[in-house]
PDB file of C-alpha atoms and ligand atoms in Angstrom:
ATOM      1  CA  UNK A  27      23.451  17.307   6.205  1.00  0.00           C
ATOM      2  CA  UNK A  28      25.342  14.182   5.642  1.00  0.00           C
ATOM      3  CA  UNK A  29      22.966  12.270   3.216  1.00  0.00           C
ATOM      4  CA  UNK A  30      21.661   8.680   4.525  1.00  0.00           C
ATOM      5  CA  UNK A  31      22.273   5.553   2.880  1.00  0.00           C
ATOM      6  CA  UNK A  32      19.050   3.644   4.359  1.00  0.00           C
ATOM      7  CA  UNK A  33      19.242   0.862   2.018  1.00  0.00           C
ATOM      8  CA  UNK A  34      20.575  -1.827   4.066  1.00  0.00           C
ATOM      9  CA  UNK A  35      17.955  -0.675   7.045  1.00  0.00           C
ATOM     10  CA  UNK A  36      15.159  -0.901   4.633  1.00  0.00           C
ATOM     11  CA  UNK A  37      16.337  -4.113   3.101  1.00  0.00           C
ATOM     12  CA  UNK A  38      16.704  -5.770   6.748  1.00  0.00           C
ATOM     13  CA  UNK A  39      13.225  -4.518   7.832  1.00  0.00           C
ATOM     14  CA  UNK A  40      12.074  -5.830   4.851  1.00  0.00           C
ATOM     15  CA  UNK A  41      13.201  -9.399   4.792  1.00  0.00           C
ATOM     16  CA  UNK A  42      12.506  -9.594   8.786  1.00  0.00           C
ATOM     17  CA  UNK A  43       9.098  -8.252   8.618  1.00  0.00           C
ATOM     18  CA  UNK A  44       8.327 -10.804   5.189  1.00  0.00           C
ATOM     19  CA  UNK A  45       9.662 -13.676   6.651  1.00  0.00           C
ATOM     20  CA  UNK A  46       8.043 -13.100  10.253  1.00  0.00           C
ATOM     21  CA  UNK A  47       4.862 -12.589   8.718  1.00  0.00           C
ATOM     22  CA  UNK A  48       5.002 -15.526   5.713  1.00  0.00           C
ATOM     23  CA  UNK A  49       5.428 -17.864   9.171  1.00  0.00           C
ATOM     24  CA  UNK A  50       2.806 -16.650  10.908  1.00  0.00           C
ATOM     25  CA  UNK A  51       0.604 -17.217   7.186  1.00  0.00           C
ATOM     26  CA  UNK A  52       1.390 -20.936   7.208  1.00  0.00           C
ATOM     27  CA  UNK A  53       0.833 -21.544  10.843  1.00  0.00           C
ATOM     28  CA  UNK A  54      -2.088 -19.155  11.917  1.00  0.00           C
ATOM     29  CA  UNK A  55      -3.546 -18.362   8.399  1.00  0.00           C
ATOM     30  CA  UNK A  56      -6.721 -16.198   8.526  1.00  0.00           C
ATOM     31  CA  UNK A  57      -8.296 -18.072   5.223  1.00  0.00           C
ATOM     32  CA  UNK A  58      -7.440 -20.644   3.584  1.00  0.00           C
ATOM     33  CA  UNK A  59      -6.172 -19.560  -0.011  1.00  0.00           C
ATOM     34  CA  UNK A  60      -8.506 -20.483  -2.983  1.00  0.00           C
ATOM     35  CA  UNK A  61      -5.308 -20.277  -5.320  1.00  0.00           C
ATOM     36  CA  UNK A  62      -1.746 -22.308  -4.922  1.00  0.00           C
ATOM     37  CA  UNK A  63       0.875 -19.997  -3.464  1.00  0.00           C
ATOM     38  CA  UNK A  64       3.420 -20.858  -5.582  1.00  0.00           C
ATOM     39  CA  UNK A  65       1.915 -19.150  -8.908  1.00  0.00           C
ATOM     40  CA  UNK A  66       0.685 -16.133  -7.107  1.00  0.00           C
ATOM     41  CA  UNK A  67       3.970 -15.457  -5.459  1.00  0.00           C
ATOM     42  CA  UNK A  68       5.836 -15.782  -8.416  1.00  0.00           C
ATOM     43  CA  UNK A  69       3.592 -12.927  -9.918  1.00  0.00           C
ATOM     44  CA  UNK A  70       4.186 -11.067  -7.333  1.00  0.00           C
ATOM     45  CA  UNK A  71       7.889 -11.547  -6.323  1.00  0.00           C
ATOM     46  CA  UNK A  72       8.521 -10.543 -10.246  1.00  0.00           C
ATOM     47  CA  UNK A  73       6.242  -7.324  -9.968  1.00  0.00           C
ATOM     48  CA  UNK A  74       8.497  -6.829  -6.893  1.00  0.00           C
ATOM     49  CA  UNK A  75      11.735  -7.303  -8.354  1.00  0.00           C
ATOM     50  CA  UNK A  76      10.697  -5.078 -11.720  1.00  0.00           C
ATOM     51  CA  UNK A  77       9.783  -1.904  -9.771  1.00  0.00           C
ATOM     52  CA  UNK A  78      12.550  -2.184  -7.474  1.00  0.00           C
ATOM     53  CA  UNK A  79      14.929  -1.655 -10.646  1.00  0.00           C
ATOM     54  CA  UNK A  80      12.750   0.418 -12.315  1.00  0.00           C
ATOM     55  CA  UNK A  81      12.006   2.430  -9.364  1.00  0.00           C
ATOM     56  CA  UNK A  82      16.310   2.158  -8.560  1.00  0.00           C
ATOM     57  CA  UNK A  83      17.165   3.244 -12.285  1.00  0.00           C
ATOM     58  CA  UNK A  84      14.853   5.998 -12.858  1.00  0.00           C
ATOM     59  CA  UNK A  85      14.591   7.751  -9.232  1.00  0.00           C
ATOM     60  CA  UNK A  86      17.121   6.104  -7.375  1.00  0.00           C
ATOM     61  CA  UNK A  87      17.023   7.174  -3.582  1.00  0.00           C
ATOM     62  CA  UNK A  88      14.664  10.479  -4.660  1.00  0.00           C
ATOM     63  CA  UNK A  89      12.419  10.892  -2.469  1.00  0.00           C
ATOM     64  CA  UNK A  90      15.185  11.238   0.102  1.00  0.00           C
ATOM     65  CA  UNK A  91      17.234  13.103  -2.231  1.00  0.00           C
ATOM     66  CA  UNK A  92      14.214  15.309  -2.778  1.00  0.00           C
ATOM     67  CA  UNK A  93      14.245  15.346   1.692  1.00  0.00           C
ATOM     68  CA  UNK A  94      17.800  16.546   1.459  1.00  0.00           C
ATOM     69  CA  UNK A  95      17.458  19.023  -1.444  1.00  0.00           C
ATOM     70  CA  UNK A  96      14.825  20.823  -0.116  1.00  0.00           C
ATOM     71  CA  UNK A  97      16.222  21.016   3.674  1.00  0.00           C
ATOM     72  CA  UNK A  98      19.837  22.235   2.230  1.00  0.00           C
ATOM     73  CA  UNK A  99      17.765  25.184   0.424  1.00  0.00           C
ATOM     74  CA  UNK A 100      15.262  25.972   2.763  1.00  0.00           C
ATOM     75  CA  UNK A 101      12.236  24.912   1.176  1.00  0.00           C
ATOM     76  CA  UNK A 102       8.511  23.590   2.290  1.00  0.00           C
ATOM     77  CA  UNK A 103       6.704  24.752   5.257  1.00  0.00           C
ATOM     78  CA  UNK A 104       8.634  22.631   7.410  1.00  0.00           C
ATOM     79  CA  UNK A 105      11.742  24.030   6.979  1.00  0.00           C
ATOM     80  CA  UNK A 106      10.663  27.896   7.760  1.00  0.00           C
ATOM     81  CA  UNK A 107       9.289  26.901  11.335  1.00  0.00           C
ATOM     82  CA  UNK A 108      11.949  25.950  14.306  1.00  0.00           C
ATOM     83  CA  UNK A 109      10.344  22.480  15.109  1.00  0.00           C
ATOM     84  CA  UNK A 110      11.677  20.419  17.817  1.00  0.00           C
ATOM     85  CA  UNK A 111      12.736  16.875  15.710  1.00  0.00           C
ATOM     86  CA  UNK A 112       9.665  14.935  17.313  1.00  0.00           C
ATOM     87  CA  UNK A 113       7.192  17.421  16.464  1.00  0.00           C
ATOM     88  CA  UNK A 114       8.916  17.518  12.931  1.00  0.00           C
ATOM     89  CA  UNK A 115       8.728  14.141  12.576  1.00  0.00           C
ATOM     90  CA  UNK A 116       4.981  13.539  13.563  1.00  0.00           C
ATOM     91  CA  UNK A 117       3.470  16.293  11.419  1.00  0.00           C
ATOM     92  CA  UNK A 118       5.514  15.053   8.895  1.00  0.00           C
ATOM     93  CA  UNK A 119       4.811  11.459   8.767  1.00  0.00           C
ATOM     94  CA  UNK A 120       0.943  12.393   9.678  1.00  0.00           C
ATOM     95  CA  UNK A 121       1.150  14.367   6.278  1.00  0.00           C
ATOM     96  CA  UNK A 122       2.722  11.642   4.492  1.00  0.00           C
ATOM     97  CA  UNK A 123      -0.012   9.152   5.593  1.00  0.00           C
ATOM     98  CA  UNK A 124      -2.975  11.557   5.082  1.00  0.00           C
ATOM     99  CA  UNK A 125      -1.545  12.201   1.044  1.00  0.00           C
ATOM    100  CA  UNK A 126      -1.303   8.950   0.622  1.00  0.00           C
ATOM    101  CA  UNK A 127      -4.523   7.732   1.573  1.00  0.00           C
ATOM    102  CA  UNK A 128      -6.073  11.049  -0.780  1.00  0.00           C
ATOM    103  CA  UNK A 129      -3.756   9.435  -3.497  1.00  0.00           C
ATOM    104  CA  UNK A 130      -5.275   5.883  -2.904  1.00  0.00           C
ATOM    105  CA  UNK A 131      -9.393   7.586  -3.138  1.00  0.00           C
ATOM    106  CA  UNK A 132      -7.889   8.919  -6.035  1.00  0.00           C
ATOM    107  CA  UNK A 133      -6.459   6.075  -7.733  1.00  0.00           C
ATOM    108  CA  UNK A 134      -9.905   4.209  -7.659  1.00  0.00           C
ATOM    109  CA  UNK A 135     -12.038   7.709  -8.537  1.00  0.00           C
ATOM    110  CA  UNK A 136     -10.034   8.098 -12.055  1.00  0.00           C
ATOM    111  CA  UNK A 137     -10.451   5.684 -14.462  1.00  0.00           C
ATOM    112  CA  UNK A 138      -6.878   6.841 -15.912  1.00  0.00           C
ATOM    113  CA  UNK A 139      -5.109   5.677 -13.073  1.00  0.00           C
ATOM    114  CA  UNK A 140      -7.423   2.861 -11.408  1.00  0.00           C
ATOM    115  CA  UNK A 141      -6.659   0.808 -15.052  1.00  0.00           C
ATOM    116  CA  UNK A 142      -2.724   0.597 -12.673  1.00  0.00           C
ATOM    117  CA  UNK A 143      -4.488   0.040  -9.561  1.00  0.00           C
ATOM    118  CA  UNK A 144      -6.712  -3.068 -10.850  1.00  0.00           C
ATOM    119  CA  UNK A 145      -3.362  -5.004 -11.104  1.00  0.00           C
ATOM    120  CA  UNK A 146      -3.004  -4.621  -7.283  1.00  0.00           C
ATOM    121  CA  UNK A 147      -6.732  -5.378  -6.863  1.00  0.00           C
ATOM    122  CA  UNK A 148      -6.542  -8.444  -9.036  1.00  0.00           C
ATOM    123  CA  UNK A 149      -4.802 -10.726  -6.690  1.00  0.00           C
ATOM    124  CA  UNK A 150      -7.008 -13.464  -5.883  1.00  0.00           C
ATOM    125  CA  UNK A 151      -5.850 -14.035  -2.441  1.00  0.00           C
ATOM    126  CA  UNK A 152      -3.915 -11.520  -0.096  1.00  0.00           C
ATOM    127  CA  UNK A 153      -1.151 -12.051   1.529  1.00  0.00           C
ATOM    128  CA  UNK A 154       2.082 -11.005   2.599  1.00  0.00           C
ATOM    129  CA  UNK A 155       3.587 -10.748  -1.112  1.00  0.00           C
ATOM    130  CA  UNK A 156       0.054  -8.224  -2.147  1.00  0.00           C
ATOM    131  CA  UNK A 157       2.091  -5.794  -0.630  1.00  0.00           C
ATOM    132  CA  UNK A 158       4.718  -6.111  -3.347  1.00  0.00           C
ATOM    133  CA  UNK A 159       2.249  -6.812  -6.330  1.00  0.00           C
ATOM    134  CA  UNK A 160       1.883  -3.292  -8.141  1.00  0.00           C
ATOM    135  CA  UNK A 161       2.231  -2.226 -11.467  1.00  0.00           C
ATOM    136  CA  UNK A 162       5.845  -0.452 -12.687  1.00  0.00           C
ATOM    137  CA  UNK A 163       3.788   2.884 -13.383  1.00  0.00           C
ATOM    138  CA  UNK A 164       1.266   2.444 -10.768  1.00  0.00           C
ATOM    139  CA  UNK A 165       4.556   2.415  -8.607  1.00  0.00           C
ATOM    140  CA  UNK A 166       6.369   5.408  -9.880  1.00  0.00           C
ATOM    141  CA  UNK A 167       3.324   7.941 -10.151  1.00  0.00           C
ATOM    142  CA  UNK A 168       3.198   7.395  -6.377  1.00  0.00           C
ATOM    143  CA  UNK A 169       7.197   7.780  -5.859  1.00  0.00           C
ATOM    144  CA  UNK A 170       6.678  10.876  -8.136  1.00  0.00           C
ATOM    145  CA  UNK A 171       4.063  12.178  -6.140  1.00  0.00           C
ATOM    146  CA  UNK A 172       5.590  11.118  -2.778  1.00  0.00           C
ATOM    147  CA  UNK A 173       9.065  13.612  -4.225  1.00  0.00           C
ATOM    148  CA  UNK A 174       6.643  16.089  -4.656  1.00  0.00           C
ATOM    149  CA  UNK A 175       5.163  15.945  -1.583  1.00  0.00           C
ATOM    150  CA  UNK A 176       8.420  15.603   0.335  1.00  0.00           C
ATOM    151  CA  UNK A 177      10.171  18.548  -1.928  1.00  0.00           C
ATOM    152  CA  UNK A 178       6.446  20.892  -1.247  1.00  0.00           C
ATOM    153  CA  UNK A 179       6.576  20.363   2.210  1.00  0.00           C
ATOM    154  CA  UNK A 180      10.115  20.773   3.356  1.00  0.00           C
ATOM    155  CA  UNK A 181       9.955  17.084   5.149  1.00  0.00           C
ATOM    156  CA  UNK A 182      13.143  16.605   7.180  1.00  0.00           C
ATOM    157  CA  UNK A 183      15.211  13.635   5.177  1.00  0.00           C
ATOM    158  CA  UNK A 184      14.925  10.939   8.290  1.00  0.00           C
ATOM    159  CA  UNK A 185      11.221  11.363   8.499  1.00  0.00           C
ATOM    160  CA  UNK A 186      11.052  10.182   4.803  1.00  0.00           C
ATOM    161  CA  UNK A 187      13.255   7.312   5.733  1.00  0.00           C
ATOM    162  CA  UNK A 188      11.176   6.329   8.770  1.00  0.00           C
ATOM    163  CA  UNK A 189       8.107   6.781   7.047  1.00  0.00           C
ATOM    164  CA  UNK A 190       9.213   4.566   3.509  1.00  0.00           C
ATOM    165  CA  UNK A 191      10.114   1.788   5.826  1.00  0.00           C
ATOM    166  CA  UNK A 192       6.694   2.310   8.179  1.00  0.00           C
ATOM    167  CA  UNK A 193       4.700   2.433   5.044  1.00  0.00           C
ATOM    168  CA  UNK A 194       6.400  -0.730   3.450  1.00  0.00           C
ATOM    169  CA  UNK A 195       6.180  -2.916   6.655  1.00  0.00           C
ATOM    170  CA  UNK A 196       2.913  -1.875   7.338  1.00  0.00           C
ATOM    171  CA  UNK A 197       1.528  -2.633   3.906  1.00  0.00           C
ATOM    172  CA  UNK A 198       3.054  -6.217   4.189  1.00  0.00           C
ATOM    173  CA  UNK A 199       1.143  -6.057   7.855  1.00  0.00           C
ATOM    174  CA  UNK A 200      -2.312  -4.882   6.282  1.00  0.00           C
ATOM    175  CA  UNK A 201      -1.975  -7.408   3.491  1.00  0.00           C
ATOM    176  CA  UNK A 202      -0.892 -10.079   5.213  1.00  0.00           C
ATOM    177  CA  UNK A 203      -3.242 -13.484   5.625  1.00  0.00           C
ATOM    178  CA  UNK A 204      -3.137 -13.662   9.533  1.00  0.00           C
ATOM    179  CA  UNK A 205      -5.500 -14.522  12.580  1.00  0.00           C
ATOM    180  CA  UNK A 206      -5.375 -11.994  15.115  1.00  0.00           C
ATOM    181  CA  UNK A 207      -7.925 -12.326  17.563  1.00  0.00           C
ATOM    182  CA  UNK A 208     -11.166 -10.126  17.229  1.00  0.00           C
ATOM    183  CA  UNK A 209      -9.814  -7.989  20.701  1.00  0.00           C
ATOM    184  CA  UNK A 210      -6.208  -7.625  19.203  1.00  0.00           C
ATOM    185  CA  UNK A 211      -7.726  -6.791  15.913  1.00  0.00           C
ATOM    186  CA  UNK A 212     -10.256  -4.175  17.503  1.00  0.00           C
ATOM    187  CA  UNK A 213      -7.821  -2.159  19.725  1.00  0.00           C
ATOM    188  CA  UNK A 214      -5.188  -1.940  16.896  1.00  0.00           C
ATOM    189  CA  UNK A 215      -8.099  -0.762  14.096  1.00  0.00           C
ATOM    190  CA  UNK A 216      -8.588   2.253  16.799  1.00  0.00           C
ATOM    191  CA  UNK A 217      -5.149   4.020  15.228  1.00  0.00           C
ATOM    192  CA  UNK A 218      -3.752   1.461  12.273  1.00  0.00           C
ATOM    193  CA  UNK A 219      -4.789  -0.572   9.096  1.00  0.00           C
ATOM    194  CA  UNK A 220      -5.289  -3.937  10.504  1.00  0.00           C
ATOM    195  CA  UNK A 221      -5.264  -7.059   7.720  1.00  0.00           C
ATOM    196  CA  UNK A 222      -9.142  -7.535   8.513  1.00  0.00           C
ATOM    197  CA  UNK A 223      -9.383  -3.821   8.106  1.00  0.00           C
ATOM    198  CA  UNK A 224      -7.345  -3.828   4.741  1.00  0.00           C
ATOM    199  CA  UNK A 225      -9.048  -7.018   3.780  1.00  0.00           C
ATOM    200  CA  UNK A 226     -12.279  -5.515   3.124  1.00  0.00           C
ATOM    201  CA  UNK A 227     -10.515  -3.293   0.655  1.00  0.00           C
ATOM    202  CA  UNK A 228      -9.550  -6.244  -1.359  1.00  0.00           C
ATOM    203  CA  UNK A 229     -13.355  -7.535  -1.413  1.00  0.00           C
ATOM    204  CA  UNK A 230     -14.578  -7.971  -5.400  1.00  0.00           C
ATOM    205  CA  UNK A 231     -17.815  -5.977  -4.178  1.00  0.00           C
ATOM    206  CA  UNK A 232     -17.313  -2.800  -5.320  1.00  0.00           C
ATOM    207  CA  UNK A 233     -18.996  -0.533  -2.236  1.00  0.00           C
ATOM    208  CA  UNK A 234     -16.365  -2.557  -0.109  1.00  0.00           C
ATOM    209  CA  UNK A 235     -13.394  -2.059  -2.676  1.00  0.00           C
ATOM    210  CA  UNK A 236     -13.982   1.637  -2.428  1.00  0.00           C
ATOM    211  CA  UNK A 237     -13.713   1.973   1.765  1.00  0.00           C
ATOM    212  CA  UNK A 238     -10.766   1.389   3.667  1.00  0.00           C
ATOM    213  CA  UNK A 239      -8.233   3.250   1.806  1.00  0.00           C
ATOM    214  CA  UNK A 240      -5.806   3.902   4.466  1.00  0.00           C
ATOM    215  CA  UNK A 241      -2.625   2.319   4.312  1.00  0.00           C
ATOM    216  CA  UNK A 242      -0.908   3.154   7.817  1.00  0.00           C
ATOM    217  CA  UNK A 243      -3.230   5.036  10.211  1.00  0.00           C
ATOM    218  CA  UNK A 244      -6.762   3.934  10.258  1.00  0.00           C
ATOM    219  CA  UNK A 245      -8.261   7.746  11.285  1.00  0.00           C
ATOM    220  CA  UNK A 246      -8.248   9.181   7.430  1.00  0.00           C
ATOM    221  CA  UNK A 247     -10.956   6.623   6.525  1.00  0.00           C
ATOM    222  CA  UNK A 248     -13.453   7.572   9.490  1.00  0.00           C
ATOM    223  CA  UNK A 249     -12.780  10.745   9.570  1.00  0.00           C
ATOM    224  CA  UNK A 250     -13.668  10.981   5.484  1.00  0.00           C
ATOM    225  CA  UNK A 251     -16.775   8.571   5.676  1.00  0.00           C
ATOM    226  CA  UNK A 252     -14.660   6.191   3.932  1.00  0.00           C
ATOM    227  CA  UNK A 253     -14.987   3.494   6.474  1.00  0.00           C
ATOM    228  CA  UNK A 254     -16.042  -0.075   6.521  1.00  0.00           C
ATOM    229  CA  UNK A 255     -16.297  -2.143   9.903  1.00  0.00           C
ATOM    230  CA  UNK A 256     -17.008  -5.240   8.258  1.00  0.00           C
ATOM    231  CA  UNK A 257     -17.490  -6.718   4.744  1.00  0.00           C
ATOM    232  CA  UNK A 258     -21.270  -8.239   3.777  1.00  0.00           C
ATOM    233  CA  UNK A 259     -19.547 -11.440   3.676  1.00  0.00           C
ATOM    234  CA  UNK A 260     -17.610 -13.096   6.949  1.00  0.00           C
ATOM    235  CA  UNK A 261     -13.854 -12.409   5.876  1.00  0.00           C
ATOM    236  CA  UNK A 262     -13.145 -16.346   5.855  1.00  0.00           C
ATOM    237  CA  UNK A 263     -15.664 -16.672   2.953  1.00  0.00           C
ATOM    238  CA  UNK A 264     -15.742 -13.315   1.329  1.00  0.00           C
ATOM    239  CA  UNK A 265     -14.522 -12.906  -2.722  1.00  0.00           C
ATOM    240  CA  UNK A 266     -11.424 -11.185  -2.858  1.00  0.00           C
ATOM    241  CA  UNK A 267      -9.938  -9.943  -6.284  1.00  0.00           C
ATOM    242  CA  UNK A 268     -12.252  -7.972  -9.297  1.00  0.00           C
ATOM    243  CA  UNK A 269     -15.164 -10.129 -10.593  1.00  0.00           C
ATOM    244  CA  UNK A 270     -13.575  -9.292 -14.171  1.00  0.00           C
ATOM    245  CA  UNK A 271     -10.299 -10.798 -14.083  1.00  0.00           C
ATOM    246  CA  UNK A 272     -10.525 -14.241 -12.019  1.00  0.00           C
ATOM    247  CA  UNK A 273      -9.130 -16.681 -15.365  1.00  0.00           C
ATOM    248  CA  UNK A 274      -5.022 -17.985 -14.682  1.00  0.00           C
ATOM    249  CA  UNK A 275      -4.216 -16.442 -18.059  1.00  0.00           C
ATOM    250  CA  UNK A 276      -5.689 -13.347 -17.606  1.00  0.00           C
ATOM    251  CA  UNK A 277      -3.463 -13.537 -14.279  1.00  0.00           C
ATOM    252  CA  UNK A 278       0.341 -14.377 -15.204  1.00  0.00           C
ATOM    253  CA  UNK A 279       2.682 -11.687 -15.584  1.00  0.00           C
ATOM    254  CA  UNK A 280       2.759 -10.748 -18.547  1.00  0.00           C
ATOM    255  CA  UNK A 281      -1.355  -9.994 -18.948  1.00  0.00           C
ATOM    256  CA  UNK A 282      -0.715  -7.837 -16.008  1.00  0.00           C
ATOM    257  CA  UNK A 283       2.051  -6.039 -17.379  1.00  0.00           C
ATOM    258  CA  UNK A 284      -0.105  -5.434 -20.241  1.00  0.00           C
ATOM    259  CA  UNK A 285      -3.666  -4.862 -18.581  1.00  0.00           C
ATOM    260  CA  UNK A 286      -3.419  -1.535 -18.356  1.00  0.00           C
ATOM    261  CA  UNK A 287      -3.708  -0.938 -22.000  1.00  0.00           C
ATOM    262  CA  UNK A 288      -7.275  -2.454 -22.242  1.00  0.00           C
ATOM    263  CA  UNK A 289      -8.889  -3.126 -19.703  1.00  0.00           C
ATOM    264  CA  UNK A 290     -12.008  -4.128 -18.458  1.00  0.00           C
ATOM    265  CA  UNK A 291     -12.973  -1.483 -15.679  1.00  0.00           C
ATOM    266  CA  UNK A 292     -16.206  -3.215 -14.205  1.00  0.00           C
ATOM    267  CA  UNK A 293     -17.877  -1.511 -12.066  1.00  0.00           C
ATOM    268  CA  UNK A 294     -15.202  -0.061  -9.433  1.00  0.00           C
ATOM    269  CA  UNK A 295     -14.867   2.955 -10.037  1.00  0.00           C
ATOM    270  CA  UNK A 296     -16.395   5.434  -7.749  1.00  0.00           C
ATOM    271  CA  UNK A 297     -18.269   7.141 -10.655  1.00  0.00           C
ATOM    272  CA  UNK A 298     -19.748   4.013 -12.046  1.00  0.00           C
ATOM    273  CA  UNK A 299     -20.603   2.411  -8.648  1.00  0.00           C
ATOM    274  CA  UNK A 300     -22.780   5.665  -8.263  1.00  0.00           C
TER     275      UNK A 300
HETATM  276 ZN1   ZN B  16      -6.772   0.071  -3.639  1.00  0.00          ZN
END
């Protein structure tokens, strides 16, 4: 197969689906941010900018090449069985979304890799630019784990395309800071992460932290008693962030870059929360 150069379709969605959604942030906002914007997104926009070299320099386009690898050879489950491309592309990105939201439970359950995580969870608002705010090796051990996953399975190469750029818009969808109204937000909850949905996930109580894991479809989390409807808190006045880290200088880049390497893990861990 003639291997894809999605780049410039990702990059589009991207910057159309940011800028569509920072607009509706500023003139339907869902809270009103307890931080100024201008810090945070800096944070952010640099996390953004690191992993995207990082994650260009050490894997380049691998989880596609992993796509195209594995479908030249014949490998994964998906490419023994004749599958009509539809079919092939639903189990595939149903897959995808189901592993990731397991890899999410299980990047708040360890301690090894929730000490990553917490620089996600340590965003004191969330918006559209959460989306982007991971740490570098929080960000590769999921594009290493998404290769595997992609190489195990035999997942046709345009499926992981379609599903890199439905996971990235709908993270900056779930994370963004907009109103919908309660019927809009209901009937969309039925089937995806909604930003009330995801919101609870970024509550500093840790029961609410550890529900709502689910980054595209919104099933995983009810059908693995994982759900939330609502935090304790309405969502205009709920905490979000970790109650450990809400100081400005435990905040700027660089103390994120190094948190990792000592943190303070709280309470939020699954296994401590118990
Ligand atoms: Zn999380």
């Amino acid at each position: 197969m003639k291997p894809i150069n999605h780049d410039y379709l990702r990059f589009a969605i991207f910057l159309g689906t940011f800028i569509t959604l920072a607009i509706f942030e500023t003139t339907r906002p869902r809270r009103k941010l307890s931080n100024p914007r201008i810090g945070r997104w800096f944070t952010n926009l640099s996390l953004t900018f690191a992993n995207e070299l990082l994650v260009k320099a050490v894997l380049g386009g691998a989880a596609l090449g992993a796509a195209e690898y594995a479908s030249e050879r014949g490998w994964g489950f998906l490419n023994d069985v004749e599958l009509s491309w539809p079919v092939e592309f639903v189990l595939g990105f149903l897959f995808l979304d189901f592993m990731v939201y397991l890899q999410h439970v299980v990047a708040h359950a360890l301690p090894f890799l929730w000490r990553f995580h917490m620089v996600h969870h340590s965003d004191l608002d969330v918006d559209v630019t959460t989306a982007l705010r991971f740490h570098p090796l929080d960000m590769l051990i999921s594009m290493f784990y998404r290769i595997g996953l992609v190489a195990a399975m035999g997942i046709d190469p345009w499926t992981v395309v379609l599903f890199e750029i439905i996971l990235n818009a709908s993270l900056q969808f779930n994370h963004s800071n907009i109103k919908l109204a309660p019927v809009v937000d209901g009937r969309l909850r039925q089937f995806v992460a909604t930003p009330d949905f995801h919101r609870v996930h970024h509550s500093s109580e840790p029961e609410e932290t550890n529900s709502n894991f689910g980054f595209i479809i919104s099933w995983w989390d009810k059908l693995c008693g994982t759900y939330r409807a609502e935090p304790g808190m309405p969502y205009n006045l709920m905490q979000i962030g970790l109650g450990e880290y809400r100081e400005a200088d435990e905040l700027s880049l660089q103390s994120l870059i190094t948190l990792p390497a000592s943190p303070r893990m709280g309470t939020y861990s699954f296994k401590k929360a118990e």
